XYZ file of C-alpha atoms in Angstrom:
359
model
C 21.064 -53.843 -2.755
C 21.750 -53.463 0.966
C 24.200 -50.828 2.190
C 25.147 -51.352 5.840
C 26.230 -48.131 7.475
C 28.233 -48.070 10.695
C 30.095 -45.734 12.977
C 29.274 -42.051 13.190
C 27.163 -40.397 10.453
C 28.123 -36.839 11.347
C 29.221 -33.739 9.492
C 32.935 -34.585 9.910
C 32.484 -37.818 7.896
C 30.125 -36.531 5.184
C 32.609 -37.065 2.345
C 33.279 -40.668 3.394
C 29.581 -41.409 3.916
C 28.688 -39.832 0.555
C 31.043 -42.219 -1.238
C 29.542 -45.162 0.638
C 25.976 -44.144 -0.222
C 26.852 -43.649 -3.902
C 27.960 -47.276 -4.198
C 24.457 -48.389 -5.075
C 23.655 -45.590 -7.510
C 23.054 -47.984 -10.413
C 20.890 -50.455 -8.456
C 17.089 -50.307 -8.929
C 16.444 -51.031 -5.234
C 18.599 -49.847 -2.351
C 18.263 -50.243 1.414
C 20.254 -48.173 3.887
C 20.681 -50.139 7.122
C 21.388 -47.946 10.151
C 21.531 -50.755 12.715
C 25.261 -50.317 13.370
C 25.209 -46.514 13.318
C 26.439 -45.115 16.618
C 25.702 -41.410 16.105
C 23.599 -39.419 13.632
C 23.469 -35.628 13.393
C 21.425 -33.254 11.244
C 23.976 -33.246 8.402
C 24.007 -37.056 8.250
C 20.206 -37.223 8.320
C 19.980 -34.649 5.530
C 22.466 -36.648 3.422
C 20.448 -39.859 3.868
C 17.151 -38.169 2.938
C 18.686 -36.305 -0.014
C 20.174 -39.524 -1.384
C 16.868 -41.316 -0.910
C 15.014 -38.581 -2.810
C 17.541 -38.749 -5.649
C 16.992 -42.498 -5.992
C 13.230 -42.021 -6.012
C 13.476 -39.197 -8.562
C 15.225 -41.614 -10.966
C 12.413 -44.122 -10.559
C 14.208 -46.439 -8.161
C 13.251 -47.569 -4.681
C 15.181 -46.610 -1.575
C 14.416 -47.433 2.049
C 16.039 -46.479 5.341
C 15.818 -49.243 7.967
C 17.351 -50.103 11.307
C 17.138 -46.609 12.792
C 16.719 -46.217 16.523
C 13.809 -44.225 17.940
C 15.900 -41.075 18.352
C 17.397 -41.463 14.871
C 13.952 -41.991 13.329
C 12.663 -38.820 14.995
C 15.647 -36.840 13.734
C 15.102 -38.141 10.203
C 11.425 -37.145 10.379
C 12.225 -33.640 11.616
C 14.812 -33.102 8.877
C 12.456 -34.518 6.226
C 9.696 -32.096 7.251
C 12.120 -29.156 7.324
C 13.383 -29.564 3.768
C 11.516 -27.055 1.560
C 9.599 -28.365 -1.378
C 11.320 -27.952 -4.696
C 9.753 -25.429 -7.016
C 7.960 -26.759 -10.030
C 10.115 -25.836 -12.997
C 7.386 -26.580 -15.514
C 6.620 -23.686 -17.814
C 3.510 -21.770 -16.804
C 0.496 -22.262 -18.988
C -1.043 -19.330 -20.797
C -4.440 -20.674 -21.767
C -7.779 -18.952 -21.324
C -8.622 -20.847 -18.140
C -5.293 -19.922 -16.569
C -5.878 -16.272 -17.446
C -9.387 -16.490 -16.015
C -8.026 -18.091 -12.838
C -5.429 -15.325 -12.517
C -8.079 -12.607 -12.944
C -10.324 -14.310 -10.416
C -7.558 -14.506 -7.812
C -6.641 -10.848 -8.347
C -10.291 -9.833 -8.043
C -10.791 -11.836 -4.861
C -7.643 -10.351 -3.300
C -8.861 -6.854 -4.212
C -12.275 -7.494 -2.638
C -10.670 -8.993 0.479
C -8.345 -5.999 0.761
C -11.281 -3.587 0.464
C -13.166 -5.464 3.203
C -10.084 -5.304 5.450
C -9.748 -1.550 4.856
C -13.426 -1.063 5.737
C -12.870 -3.085 8.917
C -9.870 -0.910 9.766
C -12.007 2.191 9.135
C -14.624 0.820 11.519
C -11.985 0.301 14.222
C -10.779 3.891 13.779
C -14.340 5.258 13.970
C -14.982 3.230 17.132
C -11.805 4.568 18.716
C -12.763 8.098 17.626
C -16.106 7.701 19.402
C -14.326 6.565 22.553
C -11.988 9.568 22.397
C -14.976 11.878 21.859
C -16.461 10.583 25.108
C -13.095 10.862 26.880
C -11.449 13.970 25.330
C -8.405 13.692 27.591
C -7.380 10.587 25.627
C -6.724 12.716 22.531
C -3.009 13.350 22.005
C -2.973 17.051 21.165
C 0.815 17.273 20.820
C 0.841 14.542 18.198
C -2.176 16.086 16.452
C -0.545 19.532 16.195
C 2.730 18.002 15.031
C 1.035 16.132 12.199
C -1.008 19.195 11.253
C 2.230 21.104 10.831
C 3.871 18.303 8.830
C 0.862 17.674 6.599
C -0.431 21.238 6.241
C 2.063 24.006 6.912
C 5.036 22.227 5.349
C 2.992 21.275 2.278
C 1.864 24.819 1.409
C 4.841 25.584 -0.917
C 4.418 22.506 -3.147
C 0.615 22.824 -3.179
C 0.831 26.529 -4.058
C 3.320 25.900 -6.864
C 1.150 23.138 -8.295
C -2.011 25.249 -8.165
C -0.300 28.290 -9.683
C 1.017 26.266 -12.617
C -2.359 24.605 -13.144
C -4.022 28.021 -13.290
C -1.413 29.277 -15.746
C -1.738 26.239 -18.005
C -5.536 26.342 -18.030
C -5.585 30.058 -18.822
C -3.100 29.623 -21.659
C -4.869 26.616 -23.181
C -8.269 28.255 -22.778
C -7.029 31.424 -24.404
C -5.805 29.535 -27.466
C -9.248 28.006 -28.010
C -11.513 30.897 -26.982
C -9.623 33.470 -29.030
C -10.897 31.762 -32.191
C -14.464 32.690 -31.235
C -13.786 36.114 -29.725
C -14.896 34.834 -26.314
C -11.717 35.465 -24.366
C -13.612 36.777 -21.354
C -15.096 33.322 -20.740
C -11.661 32.073 -19.782
C -12.504 33.395 -16.309
C -15.437 30.963 -16.083
C -13.247 28.116 -17.329
C -10.498 28.739 -14.787
C -12.755 29.486 -11.813
C -15.151 26.566 -12.197
C -12.394 24.052 -12.987
C -10.120 25.104 -10.135
C -12.778 25.678 -7.486
C -14.941 22.686 -8.269
C -12.496 19.962 -9.301
C -8.817 20.506 -9.911
C -7.923 22.501 -6.806
C -8.965 19.944 -4.225
C -8.351 16.873 -6.412
C -4.733 17.693 -7.242
C -4.138 18.791 -3.652
C -5.406 15.415 -2.429
C -3.154 13.619 -4.925
C -0.113 15.557 -3.734
C -0.984 14.896 -0.089
C -1.475 11.194 -0.865
C 1.966 10.978 -2.430
C 3.604 13.074 0.261
C 1.848 12.378 3.556
C 0.178 9.030 2.787
C 3.535 7.495 1.916
C 5.045 9.059 5.051
C 2.315 7.462 7.192
C 3.019 4.022 5.756
C 6.789 4.396 6.063
C 6.657 5.670 9.656
C 4.206 3.082 10.978
C 5.841 0.331 8.905
C 9.263 1.143 10.356
C 7.810 0.923 13.851
C 6.243 -2.421 12.935
C 9.600 -3.721 11.667
C 11.354 -2.693 14.888
C 8.553 -4.298 16.930
C 7.759 -0.967 18.580
C 4.031 -1.507 18.011
C 4.232 -4.872 19.808
C 5.987 -3.161 22.702
C 3.302 -0.472 22.685
C 0.572 -3.104 22.974
C 2.507 -4.807 25.771
C 2.437 -1.511 27.688
C -1.336 -1.340 27.274
C -1.373 1.377 24.582
C -3.706 1.155 21.601
C -1.782 1.707 18.307
C -4.914 3.062 16.627
C -5.374 5.686 19.324
C -1.683 6.592 19.508
C -0.609 6.373 15.850
C -3.615 6.346 13.533
C -6.149 8.723 15.076
C -3.875 11.820 15.275
C -2.821 11.367 11.656
C -6.358 10.940 10.325
C -7.716 13.880 12.341
C -4.814 16.074 11.226
C -5.625 15.278 7.600
C -9.323 16.028 8.112
C -8.510 19.445 9.642
C -5.747 20.426 7.231
C -6.821 19.200 3.775
C -9.720 21.707 3.427
C -7.267 24.514 4.284
C -4.785 23.256 1.707
C -7.636 23.074 -0.811
C -8.513 26.704 -0.037
C -4.883 27.742 -0.587
C -4.806 25.828 -3.870
C -8.017 27.515 -5.041
C -6.728 31.034 -4.290
C -3.299 30.487 -5.827
C -4.829 28.737 -8.855
C -7.091 31.732 -9.481
C -4.113 34.076 -9.115
C -2.112 32.074 -11.647
C -5.031 31.949 -14.069
C -5.716 35.676 -13.650
C -2.056 36.534 -14.232
C -1.876 34.477 -17.405
C -5.188 35.921 -18.631
C -3.775 39.411 -18.158
C -0.596 38.598 -20.032
C -2.100 36.507 -22.850
C -5.580 37.985 -23.317
C -5.360 41.441 -21.796
C -8.030 40.648 -19.193
C -7.155 43.061 -16.415
C -7.265 41.957 -12.750
C -10.298 44.201 -12.183
C -12.162 42.678 -15.118
C -11.143 39.183 -13.960
C -12.467 39.878 -10.476
C -15.717 41.372 -11.750
C -16.351 38.436 -14.084
C -15.513 36.037 -11.263
C -18.145 37.602 -8.969
C -20.805 37.689 -11.700
C -20.452 34.208 -13.199
C -19.174 31.915 -10.464
C -21.564 30.758 -7.774
C -20.306 30.082 -4.249
C -21.490 26.491 -4.613
C -18.587 25.797 -6.960
C -16.264 26.442 -4.042
C -18.441 24.560 -1.556
C -18.525 21.485 -3.809
C -14.741 21.269 -3.623
C -14.754 21.962 0.113
C -17.282 19.185 0.812
C -15.017 16.631 -0.858
C -11.952 17.477 1.230
C -12.788 15.594 4.481
C -13.717 12.452 2.547
C -10.455 12.574 0.598
C -8.601 13.089 3.881
C -10.195 9.986 5.439
C -9.308 7.890 2.388
C -5.667 9.001 2.393
C -5.233 8.638 6.147
C -6.923 5.240 6.476
C -5.135 3.679 3.502
C -1.726 5.056 4.544
C -2.029 3.812 8.145
C -3.578 0.472 7.129
C -0.753 -0.354 4.750
C 1.760 0.633 7.424
C 0.151 -1.816 9.860
C 0.558 -4.606 7.285
C 4.347 -4.235 6.992
C 6.288 -7.362 7.935
C 9.778 -7.735 9.270
C 11.727 -6.988 6.092
C 12.529 -3.851 4.125
C 11.061 -5.329 0.943
C 7.543 -5.340 2.381
C 8.010 -1.761 3.613
C 8.912 -0.499 0.138
C 6.200 -2.531 -1.575
C 3.430 -1.442 0.780
C 4.529 2.195 0.666
C 4.121 2.133 -3.116
C 0.801 0.321 -2.732
C -0.373 2.972 -0.278
C 0.269 5.825 -2.707
C -1.269 4.072 -5.713
C -4.340 2.861 -3.823
C -4.918 6.252 -2.160
C -4.785 8.121 -5.464
C -7.031 5.543 -7.131
C -9.657 5.704 -4.379
C -9.525 9.525 -4.314
C -10.224 9.665 -8.056
C -13.041 7.112 -7.691
C -14.545 9.154 -4.850
C -14.265 12.348 -6.921
C -16.086 10.677 -9.802
C -18.870 9.533 -7.460
C -19.193 13.053 -6.051
C -19.405 14.470 -9.586
C -22.242 12.081 -10.439
C -24.038 12.880 -7.181
C -23.790 16.667 -7.612
C -24.920 16.362 -11.231
C -28.003 14.405 -10.126
C -28.952 16.907 -7.403
C -28.261 19.809 -9.753
C -25.484 21.518 -7.834
């Protein structure tokens, strides 16, 4: 069936043209002849292509003929601009589909890890350049971030460490009292806080507090195209934004770990005094006799590595933010989760290493 179109196929005549195109809805083969068409706009081209696709979806044949060169180009542009319709078929849940899903997730995780390592390499290279040219280091930014990450975090870190010491002393007292070994609660608290929990929980708090702030701040600048403007002015975003934050974390996290260790021991000693009657003098004496300085140094050695992990992941995820708020929120959450996960993995690797070397 041939449908000869004429006049102007524009948005003002869409209703009239729609009725004309629908005349051949029941025919198995339809041809739209545009020879007599005087004008064709985007709305008219979309209507022709949409009608053609509807005919083809029902199993019929539909052709558009007689278009001028300009009209044919417009039809092609509109055809390429129409998004593909989503497949509404139900997803399969077989073993191979599950295996494919796991494989894709694994490959994305490996690719993300490689990208983070590449970002770490770029930061190390920029750090080496700044070490050769110390005047390039932005001291004002460094001090500002040290205050935000370290000084302002002391209250929450101290509260966390104090409560951890109290809880460990109370739980240890309940168990050790059964064997008349209450005095060993000092060993339990000191070794656990100094060697593991003090620095680990401090790093987790810093990851949730400062790592998320890094991603949100850099991501907001990325959304507002401030980083593009910075590059246009000849400034390196890694040197200006990333390096001060990472260095501030490296300097401050060991100090926060030290604060957490001291406050954790105070909380544990206070609870031991209340629950077990272990006086502060006895607690201090037992602490000096049974706890080696290496227990503290083990926790201190971990701090810079945890700081690098938190800083690199937080800044990397911020650099990945797109132009919408959804990506900012998603990548901020990803930053916190990934930082905490990598910190725990690093802590486990350190534990294995120190066990092998006998420290």
